[in-house]
Short mmCIF file of C-alpha atoms in Angstrom, two decimals:
data_model
loop_
_atom_site.label_atom_id
_atom_site.label_comp_id
_atom_site.label_asym_id
_atom_site.label_seq_id
_atom_site.Cartn_x
_atom_site.Cartn_y
_atom_site.Cartn_z
CA UNK A 1 42.43 -19.74 -3.47
CA UNK A 2 40.15 -18.38 -1.33
CA UNK A 3 36.70 -19.87 0.41
CA UNK A 4 33.74 -17.32 -0.74
CA UNK A 5 30.91 -17.92 2.01
CA UNK A 6 27.84 -17.17 1.19
CA UNK A 7 25.26 -15.98 3.56
CA UNK A 8 22.20 -16.52 1.49
CA UNK A 9 18.67 -18.46 1.55
CA UNK A 10 17.28 -14.39 1.13
CA UNK A 11 15.68 -15.49 -0.83
CA UNK A 12 16.76 -18.93 -2.59
CA UNK A 13 16.07 -17.66 -6.18
CA UNK A 14 18.43 -14.39 -5.53
CA UNK A 15 21.17 -16.44 -4.06
CA UNK A 16 21.04 -18.87 -7.40
CA UNK A 17 21.05 -15.80 -9.36
CA UNK A 18 24.29 -14.01 -7.24
CA UNK A 19 26.22 -17.80 -8.02
CA UNK A 20 25.44 -17.09 -11.39
CA UNK A 21 26.60 -13.84 -11.76
CA UNK A 22 30.07 -15.46 -9.65
CA UNK A 23 30.77 -18.02 -12.20
CA UNK A 24 29.59 -15.10 -15.22
CA UNK A 25 32.69 -12.29 -13.49
CA UNK A 26 35.29 -15.64 -14.16
CA UNK A 27 37.84 -16.52 -17.01
CA UNK A 28 37.37 -20.24 -16.67
CA UNK A 29 38.22 -22.98 -18.49
CA UNK A 30 37.46 -26.16 -17.18
CA UNK A 31 36.03 -26.66 -13.51
CA UNK A 32 38.55 -26.71 -11.63
CA UNK A 33 39.36 -22.20 -12.92
CA UNK A 34 35.99 -21.32 -11.10
CA UNK A 35 35.98 -19.71 -7.28
CA UNK A 36 35.34 -21.74 -4.69
CA UNK A 37 32.11 -21.26 -2.76
CA UNK A 38 30.56 -22.56 0.11
CA UNK A 39 26.83 -21.35 0.23
CA UNK A 40 24.38 -21.77 2.99
CA UNK A 41 20.92 -21.54 1.49
CA UNK A 42 18.58 -21.86 4.62
CA UNK A 43 15.23 -19.80 4.33
CA UNK A 44 13.73 -20.04 7.31
CA UNK A 45 15.31 -16.82 8.07
CA UNK A 46 13.02 -14.75 9.03
CA UNK A 47 11.16 -12.16 7.52
CA UNK A 48 14.08 -9.05 7.26
CA UNK A 49 11.74 -6.38 5.41
CA UNK A 50 9.08 -7.43 8.50
CA UNK A 51 11.06 -7.29 11.24
CA UNK A 52 12.32 -4.13 10.24
CA UNK A 53 8.58 -2.47 10.98
CA UNK A 54 8.21 -4.09 13.58
CA UNK A 55 6.28 -7.29 12.79
CA UNK A 56 8.60 -9.82 12.86
CA UNK A 57 11.12 -11.42 14.79
CA UNK A 58 14.63 -9.63 14.70
CA UNK A 59 16.86 -11.81 11.49
CA UNK A 60 19.83 -11.51 13.53
CA UNK A 61 20.54 -13.99 15.82
CA UNK A 62 19.80 -16.89 12.23
CA UNK A 63 21.22 -15.17 10.16
CA UNK A 64 24.73 -15.11 12.64
CA UNK A 65 24.23 -19.00 12.83
CA UNK A 66 24.19 -19.24 8.86
CA UNK A 67 27.39 -17.02 8.74
CA UNK A 68 29.17 -19.38 11.38
CA UNK A 69 27.82 -22.65 9.37
CA UNK A 70 30.00 -21.19 6.41
CA UNK A 71 33.38 -20.62 8.30
CA UNK A 72 32.63 -23.73 9.76
CA UNK A 73 32.58 -25.16 6.42
CA UNK A 74 36.25 -23.33 5.92
CA UNK A 75 34.61 -20.04 4.41
CA UNK A 76 37.25 -17.07 4.51
CA UNK A 77 35.56 -14.49 3.53
CA UNK A 78 31.34 -13.69 3.84
CA UNK A 79 29.60 -12.06 2.02
CA UNK A 80 24.82 -11.91 2.02
CA UNK A 81 23.45 -11.33 -1.66
CA UNK A 82 20.02 -9.52 0.32
CA UNK A 83 19.96 -5.87 0.44
CA UNK A 84 17.32 -6.08 3.18
CA UNK A 85 19.56 -8.02 5.47
CA UNK A 86 22.87 -5.16 5.18
CA UNK A 87 21.05 -3.43 7.75
CA UNK A 88 21.96 -5.91 10.29
CA UNK A 89 25.40 -5.27 8.50
CA UNK A 90 27.30 -4.20 10.84
CA UNK A 91 25.42 -7.37 14.62
CA UNK A 92 26.43 -10.23 11.55
CA UNK A 93 29.87 -8.59 10.99
CA UNK A 94 30.68 -8.38 15.49
CA UNK A 95 30.02 -11.34 16.01
CA UNK A 96 31.56 -13.58 12.87
CA UNK A 97 35.14 -14.38 13.22
CA UNK A 98 35.25 -13.88 9.16
CA UNK A 99 36.06 -10.12 7.37
CA UNK A 100 32.41 -9.39 5.54
CA UNK A 101 32.17 -7.58 2.37
CA UNK A 102 29.27 -5.00 1.64
CA UNK A 103 27.16 -5.50 -0.78
CA UNK A 104 25.47 -1.60 -0.96
CA UNK A 105 29.53 -0.63 -1.11
CA UNK A 106 29.62 -2.16 -4.52
CA UNK A 107 26.40 -1.37 -6.18
CA UNK A 108 26.88 2.41 -5.30
CA UNK A 109 30.43 1.73 -6.57
CA UNK A 110 29.18 1.60 -9.60
CA UNK A 111 26.54 3.38 -10.23
CA UNK A 112 28.75 6.14 -9.15
CA UNK A 113 31.48 4.88 -12.07
CA UNK A 114 28.27 4.42 -14.30
CA UNK A 115 26.38 8.32 -12.90
CA UNK A 116 29.30 10.42 -13.25
CA UNK A 117 29.40 12.98 -11.26
CA UNK A 118 25.56 15.14 -10.48
CA UNK A 119 23.79 11.97 -11.63
CA UNK A 120 20.50 11.01 -10.62
CA UNK A 121 20.07 7.76 -9.26
CA UNK A 122 15.82 6.21 -8.86
CA UNK A 123 16.77 3.15 -6.40
CA UNK A 124 13.77 0.20 -7.02
CA UNK A 125 14.75 -1.74 -3.44
CA UNK A 126 12.31 -2.66 -0.46
CA UNK A 127 10.41 -0.21 1.97
CA UNK A 128 12.47 -1.92 4.10
CA UNK A 129 16.02 -0.42 2.61
CA UNK A 130 13.91 2.64 1.31
CA UNK A 131 12.86 3.60 4.50
CA UNK A 132 16.63 2.21 6.25
CA UNK A 133 18.52 5.28 3.90
CA UNK A 134 20.28 2.01 3.83
CA UNK A 135 21.75 3.65 0.15
CA UNK A 136 21.21 6.84 0.40
CA UNK A 137 22.94 7.38 3.54
CA UNK A 138 25.52 5.12 2.61
CA UNK A 139 28.77 7.40 1.76
CA UNK A 140 31.91 5.90 -0.38
CA UNK A 141 35.26 7.94 1.03
CA UNK A 142 35.46 10.91 -2.40
CA UNK A 143 32.58 9.91 -3.65
CA UNK A 144 29.99 13.51 -3.80
CA UNK A 145 26.19 12.57 -2.78
CA UNK A 146 24.06 11.54 -5.73
CA UNK A 147 20.88 12.52 -5.90
CA UNK A 148 18.57 9.88 -5.13
CA UNK A 149 14.78 9.37 -6.77
CA UNK A 150 11.97 7.05 -5.27
CA UNK A 151 9.10 5.21 -5.42
CA UNK A 152 5.51 6.98 -3.76
CA UNK A 153 4.47 5.10 -1.17
CA UNK A 154 1.41 4.61 -2.57
CA UNK A 155 4.13 2.53 -5.56
CA UNK A 156 6.19 0.97 -2.98
CA UNK A 157 2.37 -0.08 -1.06
CA UNK A 158 0.72 -1.38 -4.94
CA UNK A 159 3.47 -2.36 -6.76
CA UNK A 160 7.42 -2.32 -5.24
CA UNK A 161 6.62 -4.61 -2.69
CA UNK A 162 4.24 -6.96 -4.41
CA UNK A 163 6.00 -7.28 -7.04
CA UNK A 164 9.21 -8.40 -4.82
CA UNK A 165 6.79 -11.03 -3.00
CA UNK A 166 5.62 -12.05 -6.33
CA UNK A 167 9.10 -12.76 -7.64
CA UNK A 168 9.93 -14.65 -4.39
CA UNK A 169 6.23 -16.82 -4.94
CA UNK A 170 8.40 -17.43 -8.62
CA UNK A 171 5.31 -15.37 -10.29
CA UNK A 172 7.91 -13.85 -12.64
CA UNK A 173 5.43 -12.48 -15.14
CA UNK A 174 3.92 -10.46 -12.28
CA UNK A 175 6.58 -9.55 -10.39
CA UNK A 176 8.21 -7.72 -13.97
CA UNK A 177 4.36 -6.94 -14.63
CA UNK A 178 4.71 -4.46 -11.42
CA UNK A 179 8.70 -3.67 -11.59
CA UNK A 180 8.43 -2.69 -14.51
CA UNK A 181 5.76 -0.16 -13.92
CA UNK A 182 7.84 1.39 -11.62
CA UNK A 183 11.17 1.78 -13.52
CA UNK A 184 9.27 3.94 -15.80
CA UNK A 185 8.26 6.34 -13.46
CA UNK A 186 11.61 7.21 -11.72
CA UNK A 187 13.04 7.54 -15.82
CA UNK A 188 9.87 9.93 -15.97
CA UNK A 189 10.23 11.56 -13.25
CA UNK A 190 14.05 12.47 -14.28
CA UNK A 191 16.20 9.27 -13.08
CA UNK A 192 19.23 8.33 -15.81
CA UNK A 193 19.63 5.43 -13.98
CA UNK A 194 18.35 2.92 -12.11
CA UNK A 195 19.50 1.25 -8.78
CA UNK A 196 17.96 -2.55 -8.66
CA UNK A 197 18.76 -2.43 -5.35
CA UNK A 198 17.27 -5.46 -4.05
CA UNK A 199 18.44 -9.13 -5.03
CA UNK A 200 14.36 -10.56 -5.89
CA UNK A 201 14.06 -7.56 -8.84
CA UNK A 202 17.09 -7.84 -12.03
CA UNK A 203 15.65 -11.69 -11.83
CA UNK A 204 13.26 -10.28 -13.47
CA UNK A 205 14.19 -6.87 -14.69
CA UNK A 206 16.58 -5.02 -17.42
CA UNK A 207 17.89 -2.06 -18.63
CA UNK A 208 15.77 -3.26 -21.76
CA UNK A 209 13.02 -3.85 -19.38
CA UNK A 210 13.09 -0.66 -18.00
CA UNK A 211 14.24 2.19 -20.99
CA UNK A 212 17.27 3.43 -19.09
CA UNK A 213 20.77 2.39 -17.57
CA UNK A 214 20.44 0.05 -14.16
CA UNK A 215 22.97 -1.01 -11.56
CA UNK A 216 22.12 -4.80 -10.92
CA UNK A 217 23.71 -4.94 -7.03
CA UNK A 218 23.83 -8.23 -6.33
CA UNK A 219 25.94 -8.39 -9.53
CA UNK A 220 27.70 -5.24 -8.63
CA UNK A 221 28.25 -7.97 -5.38
CA UNK A 222 29.56 -10.96 -7.50
CA UNK A 223 32.28 -8.66 -9.34
CA UNK A 224 33.92 -7.38 -6.33
CA UNK A 225 33.85 -11.17 -4.83
CA UNK A 226 36.11 -12.06 -8.00
CA UNK A 227 38.01 -9.09 -8.01
CA UNK A 228 38.74 -9.64 -4.07
CA UNK A 229 39.47 -13.70 -4.54
CA UNK A 230 41.58 -13.17 -7.60
CA UNK A 231 44.03 -9.88 -5.59
CA UNK A 232 44.51 -13.03 -2.68
CA UNK B 1 13.40 -29.62 8.16
CA UNK B 2 15.71 -31.82 7.29
CA UNK B 3 19.44 -29.54 5.83
CA UNK B 4 20.56 -31.30 2.23
CA UNK B 5 24.00 -31.18 1.45
CA UNK B 6 25.40 -30.40 -1.74
CA UNK B 7 28.14 -31.79 -2.49
CA UNK B 8 29.42 -29.53 -5.99
CA UNK B 9 31.04 -27.73 -7.80
CA UNK B 10 31.43 -30.99 -10.15
CA UNK B 11 30.85 -28.24 -12.36
CA UNK B 12 29.60 -25.33 -10.62
CA UNK B 13 26.98 -24.89 -13.88
CA UNK B 14 25.71 -27.92 -12.44
CA UNK B 15 25.60 -27.62 -8.68
CA UNK B 16 23.07 -24.28 -9.52
CA UNK B 17 20.83 -26.00 -12.31
CA UNK B 18 20.44 -28.57 -9.54
CA UNK B 19 19.63 -25.75 -6.74
CA UNK B 20 17.06 -24.36 -9.44
CA UNK B 21 15.43 -28.09 -10.21
CA UNK B 22 14.54 -28.33 -5.84
CA UNK B 23 13.95 -25.03 -5.89
CA UNK B 24 11.43 -25.37 -9.20
CA UNK B 25 10.16 -29.08 -7.01
CA UNK B 26 9.37 -27.25 -4.24
CA UNK B 27 5.66 -26.39 -3.81
CA UNK B 28 6.48 -22.51 -2.58
CA UNK B 29 4.57 -18.66 -1.71
CA UNK B 30 8.20 -17.69 0.40
CA UNK B 31 11.19 -17.72 1.58
CA UNK B 32 10.77 -19.61 4.09
CA UNK B 33 8.41 -22.11 2.83
CA UNK B 34 11.86 -23.67 0.45
CA UNK B 35 14.67 -26.78 0.98
CA UNK B 36 16.99 -25.79 3.28
CA UNK B 37 20.41 -26.80 1.25
CA UNK B 38 24.42 -26.33 2.62
CA UNK B 39 26.10 -26.13 -0.59
CA UNK B 40 30.03 -27.22 -0.98
CA UNK B 41 30.89 -25.64 -4.57
CA UNK B 42 34.78 -25.89 -4.74
CA UNK B 43 35.70 -26.87 -8.19
CA UNK B 44 39.30 -27.80 -7.48
CA UNK B 45 38.26 -31.12 -6.86
CA UNK B 46 39.93 -33.96 -9.43
CA UNK B 47 38.03 -34.70 -12.58
CA UNK B 48 36.26 -37.84 -12.63
CA UNK B 49 37.13 -39.01 -15.92
CA UNK B 50 40.35 -38.27 -15.76
CA UNK B 51 40.73 -40.39 -12.99
CA UNK B 52 39.01 -42.81 -13.87
CA UNK B 53 40.74 -43.10 -17.82
CA UNK B 54 44.33 -43.05 -14.97
CA UNK B 55 45.42 -39.71 -16.33
CA UNK B 56 44.63 -37.64 -12.69
CA UNK B 57 44.48 -37.73 -9.50
CA UNK B 58 41.59 -39.13 -7.92
CA UNK B 59 38.73 -37.10 -7.00
CA UNK B 60 38.47 -39.40 -3.46
CA UNK B 61 39.77 -37.05 -1.08
CA UNK B 62 38.55 -33.64 -1.95
CA UNK B 63 34.86 -35.27 -2.17
CA UNK B 64 35.42 -36.65 0.84
CA UNK B 65 36.69 -33.30 2.14
CA UNK B 66 34.02 -31.49 0.93
CA UNK B 67 31.30 -33.39 2.53
CA UNK B 68 33.01 -32.84 5.54
CA UNK B 69 32.40 -29.39 5.01
CA UNK B 70 28.76 -30.14 4.19
CA UNK B 71 28.90 -31.93 7.82
CA UNK B 72 30.05 -29.37 9.84
CA UNK B 73 27.98 -26.45 8.37
CA UNK B 74 25.01 -29.69 9.62
CA UNK B 75 23.91 -31.14 7.00
CA UNK B 76 21.57 -33.85 7.43
CA UNK B 77 21.37 -35.68 4.55
CA UNK B 78 24.19 -35.43 1.41
CA UNK B 79 23.93 -35.88 -2.55
CA UNK B 80 26.54 -35.35 -5.35
CA UNK B 81 24.84 -33.58 -8.43
CA UNK B 82 27.60 -35.30 -10.80
CA UNK B 83 27.28 -38.39 -12.22
CA UNK B 84 30.61 -38.99 -13.17
CA UNK B 85 31.30 -39.05 -8.85
CA UNK B 86 28.91 -41.73 -8.61
CA UNK B 87 31.73 -43.70 -9.33
CA UNK B 88 32.91 -43.21 -5.79
CA UNK B 89 29.65 -43.12 -4.28
CA UNK B 90 30.15 -46.19 -1.72
CA UNK B 91 33.84 -44.63 -0.52
CA UNK B 92 32.73 -41.71 -0.07
CA UNK B 93 29.49 -42.83 2.35
CA UNK B 94 31.98 -44.97 3.69
CA UNK B 95 33.69 -41.72 5.46
CA UNK B 96 31.05 -40.07 5.95
CA UNK B 97 28.17 -39.80 8.44
CA UNK B 98 25.13 -38.81 7.04
CA UNK B 99 23.59 -40.64 4.21
CA UNK B 100 23.91 -40.00 0.91
CA UNK B 101 20.82 -40.80 -1.60
CA UNK B 102 22.16 -42.00 -5.32
CA UNK B 103 21.40 -39.76 -8.30
CA UNK B 104 21.74 -42.57 -11.05
CA UNK B 105 18.79 -44.67 -8.88
CA UNK B 106 16.66 -41.61 -8.97
CA UNK B 107 17.04 -41.02 -12.77
CA UNK B 108 16.33 -44.78 -13.16
CA UNK B 109 12.78 -44.64 -11.80
CA UNK B 110 12.00 -42.19 -13.44
CA UNK B 111 13.97 -43.84 -16.86
CA UNK B 112 11.97 -47.17 -16.22
CA UNK B 113 8.44 -45.71 -15.22
CA UNK B 114 7.73 -43.38 -17.97
CA UNK B 115 9.84 -45.91 -20.66
CA UNK B 116 7.33 -48.92 -19.59
CA UNK B 117 9.04 -52.70 -19.40
CA UNK B 118 10.46 -53.55 -22.85
CA UNK B 119 11.70 -50.03 -23.25
CA UNK B 120 15.34 -49.41 -25.43
CA UNK B 121 17.19 -46.95 -22.92
CA UNK B 122 19.80 -44.27 -24.34
CA UNK B 123 22.90 -43.25 -22.66
CA UNK B 124 23.84 -39.99 -23.38
CA UNK B 125 27.04 -39.84 -20.16
CA UNK B 126 30.10 -39.36 -19.55
CA UNK B 127 33.21 -42.63 -21.01
CA UNK B 128 33.62 -42.75 -17.15
CA UNK B 129 30.18 -42.84 -16.92
CA UNK B 130 29.48 -44.99 -19.66
CA UNK B 131 32.23 -47.87 -19.42
CA UNK B 132 32.00 -47.96 -15.81
CA UNK B 133 28.71 -49.62 -16.80
CA UNK B 134 27.23 -47.09 -13.35
CA UNK B 135 23.60 -47.55 -15.48
CA UNK B 136 23.24 -49.87 -17.49
CA UNK B 137 25.16 -51.82 -13.97
CA UNK B 138 23.08 -50.91 -11.86
CA UNK B 139 19.55 -52.92 -10.91
CA UNK B 140 16.43 -51.42 -8.89
CA UNK B 141 14.69 -54.17 -6.91
CA UNK B 142 11.91 -55.34 -8.89
CA UNK B 143 12.92 -53.49 -12.07
CA UNK B 144 13.12 -55.79 -15.46
CA UNK B 145 16.76 -54.66 -16.60
CA UNK B 146 16.42 -52.36 -19.64
CA UNK B 147 18.23 -52.74 -23.44
CA UNK B 148 20.57 -50.02 -23.44
CA UNK B 149 21.86 -48.18 -26.24
CA UNK B 150 25.46 -46.58 -26.73
CA UNK B 151 26.82 -43.95 -28.37
CA UNK B 152 29.82 -45.52 -30.78
CA UNK B 153 33.22 -44.84 -29.69
CA UNK B 154 33.54 -42.60 -32.23
CA UNK B 155 31.06 -40.46 -31.13
CA UNK B 156 31.58 -40.58 -27.20
CA UNK B 157 35.05 -39.83 -28.30
CA UNK B 158 34.34 -36.10 -31.25
CA UNK B 159 31.59 -35.63 -30.43
CA UNK B 160 29.89 -36.95 -26.67
CA UNK B 161 33.39 -35.72 -24.05
CA UNK B 162 33.90 -32.59 -26.40
CA UNK B 163 30.23 -31.04 -25.87
CA UNK B 164 31.02 -32.40 -22.29
CA UNK B 165 33.91 -29.67 -22.01
CA UNK B 166 31.86 -27.01 -24.13
CA UNK B 167 29.39 -26.68 -21.88
CA UNK B 168 31.97 -26.43 -18.79
CA UNK B 169 33.59 -24.28 -20.45
CA UNK B 170 30.72 -21.56 -21.15
CA UNK B 171 30.43 -22.77 -24.37
CA UNK B 172 26.76 -23.71 -23.93
CA UNK B 173 25.54 -23.10 -28.90
CA UNK B 174 28.73 -25.72 -29.86
CA UNK B 175 28.04 -28.21 -26.43
CA UNK B 176 24.06 -28.48 -27.62
CA UNK B 177 24.92 -28.76 -31.15
CA UNK B 178 27.52 -31.30 -30.56
CA UNK B 179 25.41 -33.41 -27.83
CA UNK B 180 21.97 -32.73 -30.15
CA UNK B 181 23.74 -35.05 -32.84
CA UNK B 182 24.31 -37.52 -30.60
CA UNK B 183 20.71 -37.95 -29.41
CA UNK B 184 19.28 -37.90 -32.90
CA UNK B 185 21.65 -40.79 -33.63
CA UNK B 186 20.74 -43.07 -30.82
CA UNK B 187 17.24 -41.99 -31.72
CA UNK B 188 17.72 -43.44 -35.13
CA UNK B 189 18.82 -46.23 -33.58
CA UNK B 190 15.84 -47.12 -31.69
CA UNK B 191 16.25 -45.41 -28.53
CA UNK B 192 12.03 -44.60 -27.08
CA UNK B 193 14.29 -42.66 -24.26
CA UNK B 194 17.20 -41.12 -23.71
CA UNK B 195 18.74 -41.00 -20.10
CA UNK B 196 21.03 -37.47 -19.60
CA UNK B 197 23.12 -39.52 -17.60
CA UNK B 198 25.63 -36.29 -17.38
CA UNK B 199 24.96 -32.86 -15.33
CA UNK B 200 26.35 -30.96 -17.86
CA UNK B 201 23.59 -32.44 -20.57
CA UNK B 202 20.38 -31.48 -19.92
CA UNK B 203 22.04 -27.78 -18.82
CA UNK B 204 21.65 -27.49 -23.35
CA UNK B 205 19.81 -30.56 -24.16
CA UNK B 206 15.62 -30.75 -23.20
CA UNK B 207 12.83 -33.15 -25.27
CA UNK B 208 12.03 -31.03 -27.55
CA UNK B 209 15.89 -30.85 -28.69
CA UNK B 210 16.18 -34.68 -28.92
CA UNK B 211 12.69 -35.53 -30.81
CA UNK B 212 12.44 -38.00 -27.80
CA UNK B 213 11.28 -38.13 -24.44
CA UNK B 214 14.24 -37.81 -21.61
CA UNK B 215 15.26 -38.07 -18.22
CA UNK B 216 17.33 -35.59 -17.02
CA UNK B 217 19.22 -37.16 -14.06
CA UNK B 218 19.63 -33.86 -12.12
CA UNK B 219 16.04 -32.88 -11.91
CA UNK B 220 15.40 -36.80 -10.77
CA UNK B 221 17.69 -36.32 -7.92
CA UNK B 222 16.13 -32.72 -8.03
CA UNK B 223 12.84 -34.27 -6.95
CA UNK B 224 14.11 -37.38 -4.69
CA UNK B 225 15.18 -34.63 -2.29
CA UNK B 226 12.08 -32.56 -1.67
CA UNK B 227 10.07 -36.19 -1.78
CA UNK B 228 13.09 -37.23 0.64
CA UNK B 229 12.63 -33.73 2.49
CA UNK B 230 9.49 -33.16 2.69
CA UNK B 231 8.92 -37.09 4.49
CA UNK B 232 10.89 -35.76 7.09
#
């Protein structure tokens, strides 16, 4: 069975959440049935959102260093349970030996399967993920482009980013309250399905808290990993 | 900051629980404040309890292989969040380059601090951990040996081992019910403090469920790791 390299630490709670979702997606009766993983949880990687804004160092070298550690430890494929880090996906893949699976593709597959052809997708994500077009400019083969609804600039500044930072600091109640307000606003503005496009967000929000169906990008990547490993 | 190598996969849920407890024990405001970890979660390691019974292959070579993967990935010290695996602790340490911290020592330190000098400690653990004397024969410098209370042979066979196996298979409710019965029996027989000496057990039992103070060996090791890293 192939060994999955999990390039984590962005942040550590999201890494643990991803590992848990891999276990949840695996039919297993005993330890030995589970997906083999090697995990780097080295949180000194420079902040991805700050780098995108031009306000901090690029995380690229640190991400590649983590990927090479995973390769040294025997990983056969590599995934990054961090949406914003996917701004550097192509650059990381070019410098690693092992193939990588793309988190946004996994999330878009699930969103389009859930929402159907003419659906309006809401997006909750960091300002770097939203502004870079990581989701809205990523087209899957044979997919019709969905309509996207985004938080306003004010909601990004006052609720989404402070909500994500609260989760990273372990203040889950505050994070949930801030993020749930924006989820409700996107629902009122017509979203049919909400894509939780930052790994911190599904730690505190689910469909019940949002009042509409959600796609958890972390869980989508976990299911894609388990399906890939079971095909090998 | 040193990188902690977590030699996990025994089982995978316990590995995740340990990582979470390291985060919980770390004062952190942002990703970059957290303890750097490299984690092997390679659950094909032969069953430790079966090996101790003579009913399965030794896990030693597989554990050493995981440790060497962690060393290749840059770990500076190594911990094993699995009590029963500590039956092979000295043999693993002898074949690795990096120092290891001992889970049972971390748990005994907390148990003796909590229970005081003449306390009676109950032990919930696998039959290999109980029968090998991993806890009861491990003496800390300057400690007075505590009195130990163990489950009966029937309780081990009918409740403790099936409870642990239920947790490993994801049947947490069943595991909790089986293990809580034995915790109550140990309390009735006079235990002052209960040592949860198998990493699966604190996934489903805490002091409230047991009706007496508990020492969670997983959390004790996590706190020891954070204290060690912050001293470096």
